[in-house]
């Protein structure tokens, strides 16, 4: 019934956009957790979210290697009944779409060259999720509390960095927390930042066979409850940069005023944007300093 | 009855031609705001429905977008990423006029606040200072600084207006400060001018020339009517001049100054800026922070040069004057370097084409692109990835998200190409490019490198180099 | 006449109030588990879910670790609720450390539900016959209400003095009718029946609450009809998980359920259809929304009289008819309701002065008088305001506040006006023999802090009535 | 006496020993000029006071010659030797005024005289300022009057709302550094420009343009009973009257105060005004009559010939682009009053109307002209009409002296510029300037700029995954994924999804790291650690801290070392810092064991800061010795 009174949207109604990493290269590589296990954990989680509140909404976006697409939207499929009672329609629908997606992804892959790092298209799916969430915001004063959950396995693709950062900041602006559960080998710089900046939770499960438990204990908590529930704090991210020229971490460096690329020592010319520098600015501090030096006459 | 008329008029507005179209649009919007009931119409069952003037807004938005990207259509252009902006508020007698409710001054202040926040959100490395004109004299309200709160506080504290206003004094006043700004910084002045006169002690033309000489980009937003001198000023110094028709218009105008302006060739001086990337203070450590003179446990950052303790970033170390930032602050500005091309509208006609038939929903948000009446609603397509988007996503993508969900996909291809040429190659690439350029210049013809839309052949792209 | 009192504040309290074994029996049904889980407070939900796959008990400390300082109360509430519903079973070991264990059946059911979804006891029939479309169903439901409405619309305040239950509603089943009859009229000797105070308030309630009231009343009367409320509850819940518009075979129902469903059909929750050899029922929107209304833990005022339920039904109809809101309130206290419904007009009439009625538009004005009558009928300002807000026209609802402040404020003010004077029954004492007795009396009254007024010059004082006795005693003592 | 211009006979020297060139020194409030007597000598000087930083002068009675030394902001010093001390005195005042007006340094007073009355903020600050100036001058820190400083600080505390503690601190710092000659007064105060400059910046060097409103409508305000009319004249109005009615101005100059007192000059003027505006015919007649027997009055009444002259000149240089013929039609004077009512009363008899309108339009125009011409006078001069007249006279004078031709061709280029601007926009070429292109090759660099740790991991994982990817082709991997999907489709989810053991384990793990974080959260206390310390220690700590901050600020700000001056300063600072370092050390030892931990914690960052400075110092020293080119690119 459309006329849902406002109070019915109690704060714990949540919209979870799950970004599912379906990067074949990662999954075939990863020994610790098979894709089917992963899927079943996630599916169960999705279902449990829906179980928690009849107004809860889950959207699943597959993050492929070449593309990404919506593979499930709980607001779309009306019937909660199960087909032949063997498996809830949630699952069957999702899996169906997923399979189609994989095919599409592979087809795209055909006409494309391999990237060095087998990264999946996080930036794309993030942007997609944000677009969807914006639509939910537009839908009027009554809407579930949206959040994004990245289930990422494959490692970061450097070429996506700018895009991902943009997405992160946009999420931060519209106060959409990005939770991330990273099942890959090492930590993901992207996701750590994403969660840190948007106030989400970053978890890297040790026991992958207990993934579901992680998901339900940490990521099932709605935004309302987070105000009084203690969740794993993102480990302090070290925001120092490293220079373009030697890729070494620096704590003091020179920034190209045109393209903001970072160098550990002074160059005549920016290697990134090719602009030639005037003589170096010995001191960035502007007016204040001049004042100080005044009485040296 | 009246509704239908209003609607007809509105339709006419939409058909209006470009340049005065949006102006008309503004007028219209203002009009509807005042007569809210005209935004309602009855549907066949007699219930009220809002007339959607979304299309209209979007049309206006697209015009803005096009005008902005007009400069940067072919090549990417530099933006003034590190800005030193003086906001000059005209608090002369004229600011108390009530044609903006409650008064011009109030409206200006309100939107200035919004602007300041937006500004720092978009340019974390930049600084703002506030100046007020009152009784024909300009006063500094705040010094150049990077924290929005302090500015806003000062602004809200100082809100009474009197006397005449003087452009010249304001410019002189600002000029003497901006002159000290190091060359890499983009010097800007944004004047929110209510008055229709400027009572100057001397010849303002000289002042304008002075500003031009010291590369200060002056922009003016008028609240009353277009003035020649303002227009002249902006033309000379390469700024924007616009006159607000109503509050909402004013808001839009002022917010247009938030994203960094395109850098003017002769003004732009590339330079290396020394910055520090402080580390977070260790968990347990106690120290007295140099900004508040309080002992802090744990959080806070330590200046890499002088080991002083500061509370938040970005800031300027108050001991050694080093600019302290963190890499995300830089990242915030990256999207200015990689703008996304404006999407082009999809004419309903080209819907009949079979291959496009497939996409019925917005690629971004899955919203159906087909109206209930099963006629395709107007939508846009990304020139890069050819995906369709609904109007809302279009706006969101360009104004907040700054990357196209679809284009990530195609994007990966040419990235892959760039992958092929490794660092060393790219290093001597510049050198190569130089001679190639010369060469081409000699035989007066250019070829476009089909990988990177760059005028000349690239090392990686040309077989014969 | 007998009044049914229901203590349960909402459905869950009601369930909680069921005896243990009945609860356990409820939990047999996966859907009930789901419904109940949904009705829990967020924190409780979280606990249940994260313990879903535990076999052993879990210590309370462990759970509390997760709660921040300011959430402790919430934690307690959640735990209490869980124990109350017997979802948790608490065990306190010797070190006074309490640990909790999930109800076995409950747990298993939910686990099943997760892995292979909920299984309805009956499959939708293969649509051999043409099933009614959703619209048809709605209209059907609507008609069902209309039946009842015909009998009742005479009892609106506007028609107070028409002769009361002149014509009986024809085809409502007797049991339903009994519900309606009960407390239908507060009939003082011979003069026309009228809505009770609750009646008016009920008009201003939101749909799901009303739906719930019907059902709850229905359930609460079930004993009289010799059916086990537990069965009813489970059945209703089950029903709510059926798919709207699908046909389900009647044979799959138990005897009780069959009876129930007939009555529910009267309410328009389901539509019964008679095939050649077998008959089936088709749940309507109302039915599938049951669980929504059930889990809605809004604690509203309780009304006994089932009359409201009936009124509520019309209300629901309207909400079904134009699902969107329709009321536009202007700052000049005018109300424009885009509705053709008569009932709507009546509802508005409760607190506003209807000025004229166009085919699709009701124009009214909120006046002091109209409000006072409303207040007299025991409608509170908040109810009126919330009604206006909830039914605000979507276009209006977009902008906040949907109802102009000056209007809402004025309504509140007018209400406040009424409660400016408060009555306290009291006694006046005067002609005291001496000043000191007077003083003593005053002091006495004071320390009972029931001295309302004193006039030391004329030696008079007024005290609350309740201490009159003690006062008299005291004064006697003085003599 | 606030004269605009002073001119004295002086000798101009570049240095004290320089014999100097004789000539005249002209001082106005804006600029100072030196014209040598011998026209052929090159040493001229014509500069604005803006550029004068500070000035010193020899004391009377000291055996030195009366000399005034003006130091420009570039550090160049101009020395003028006067003939007598009174000359010096005069110029000194004038200079002081000029400087204070330009806001750089206020006029100096002799340090020895102690102000009696409660000084105003500006004065006070100026004193503090002056204090530092003088000290800066006679640079031997010994003769510092401690009490003076204290006195000023005390005062300033009342005036500016600075906390007691702050002052106390300031004073202590001053004692510590300036007395011991670690910092010079100048340096010490330089960092506190803000404090001092706070108000001094207020009185800016800006001059206001003329008001666009017409003040000079000196409206007679009549009180009903008597037929006495009162006019109110503020200096501002007067100034405007002068500006707009040269005749009146002229009259004033020659009449007041010689022939008549200020008062009756104005009363006459007002009377004239009144009569002029009087509507009734007989009043006009009266005016005639009076004018007949009172020539001063007449002087006000008769049309202003000076104006006429000026307008003639103006006509000559009207902007060519606008033709006056065209405006002929736009003369609305045939409308009654252009619909403007000058002073409230509408009824004007036909007879006067024409005249009245004329006067009105004239006055309007005249006012506009004056405003545009813009001969602003500074607020200081708006004290009394006398000075106003003077000032205006000067400015006029300035204009007049500039001879006609110059005036003309000045006009010409102004006109040409205007006409250039006047050009219709459409015809103008779009003046928007070319934009700087940006060519960024490889955005991946930006990712690499990410923190090394994460970067490395991501990098080597990529390495890690690569071989796997290689040995399994894209097709296969996709296939395998699809298989696993269909697997689930057929067999459903693994049941149970997780075993109880795992579940428990995971939860306990999570709970553990939760509670671990909780503790160091809880450790962060509301009240700062400082407050837990006993006051004495706290005091001392803070004292050291502030002084350290002070030193460091000076230290860092004096890099890169360009002058020997800085060099010495730095070394001085370094010694001081090392002193503090040792003091800190002592402090650490001194405190009781129970507090020691916190104190050490608090002191550590300070010492780190010190170390940083020291290291930097040494590094610099090596560089200097190594003469490395590093410093040139400012790697400080």
Short mmCIF file of C-alpha atoms in Angstrom, two decimals, chain B residues 86-90 131-134 136-140 165-178 189-193 198-201 204 207 210-211 216 218 233, chain D residues 206-207:
data_model
loop_
_atom_site.label_atom_id
_atom_site.label_comp_id
_atom_site.label_asym_id
_atom_site.label_seq_id
_atom_site.Cartn_x
_atom_site.Cartn_y
_atom_site.Cartn_z
CA UNK B 86 39.02 37.44 -1.50
CA UNK B 87 35.28 37.69 -1.09
CA UNK B 88 34.24 41.32 -1.01
CA UNK B 89 30.85 41.96 0.51
CA UNK B 90 29.26 45.30 -0.28
CA UNK B 131 36.46 42.03 2.99
CA UNK B 132 33.56 44.38 3.53
CA UNK B 133 32.88 47.74 1.95
CA UNK B 134 31.18 50.20 4.24
CA UNK B 136 33.12 54.03 1.11
CA UNK B 137 35.98 52.21 2.77
CA UNK B 138 37.01 48.58 2.62
CA UNK B 139 37.84 46.65 5.76
CA UNK B 140 39.33 43.23 6.15
CA UNK B 165 30.43 51.61 -1.47
CA UNK B 166 33.66 52.05 -3.35
CA UNK B 167 34.93 49.53 -5.84
CA UNK B 168 38.26 51.24 -6.05
CA UNK B 169 38.96 51.18 -2.36
CA UNK B 170 37.96 47.54 -2.22
CA UNK B 171 40.21 46.64 -5.12
CA UNK B 172 43.12 48.62 -3.75
CA UNK B 173 42.69 47.07 -0.36
CA UNK B 174 42.56 43.56 -1.76
CA UNK B 175 45.32 44.20 -4.22
CA UNK B 176 47.86 45.08 -1.59
CA UNK B 177 47.28 41.73 0.09
CA UNK B 178 47.05 39.61 -3.01
CA UNK B 189 38.43 38.47 -6.04
CA UNK B 190 34.72 37.81 -5.85
CA UNK B 191 32.71 40.95 -5.30
CA UNK B 192 29.11 40.64 -4.19
CA UNK B 193 27.95 44.08 -5.16
CA UNK B 198 30.84 53.44 -6.63
CA UNK B 199 32.16 56.50 -4.82
CA UNK B 200 35.87 56.34 -5.51
CA UNK B 201 38.59 58.67 -4.32
CA UNK B 204 39.26 53.40 -10.82
CA UNK B 207 43.17 50.41 -10.21
CA UNK B 210 46.81 47.50 -11.58
CA UNK B 211 44.75 44.42 -10.77
CA UNK B 216 44.10 39.20 -10.11
CA UNK B 218 38.06 39.83 -10.47
CA UNK B 233 36.51 45.17 -14.56
CA UNK D 206 41.91 54.62 2.21
CA UNK D 207 40.18 57.85 1.42
#
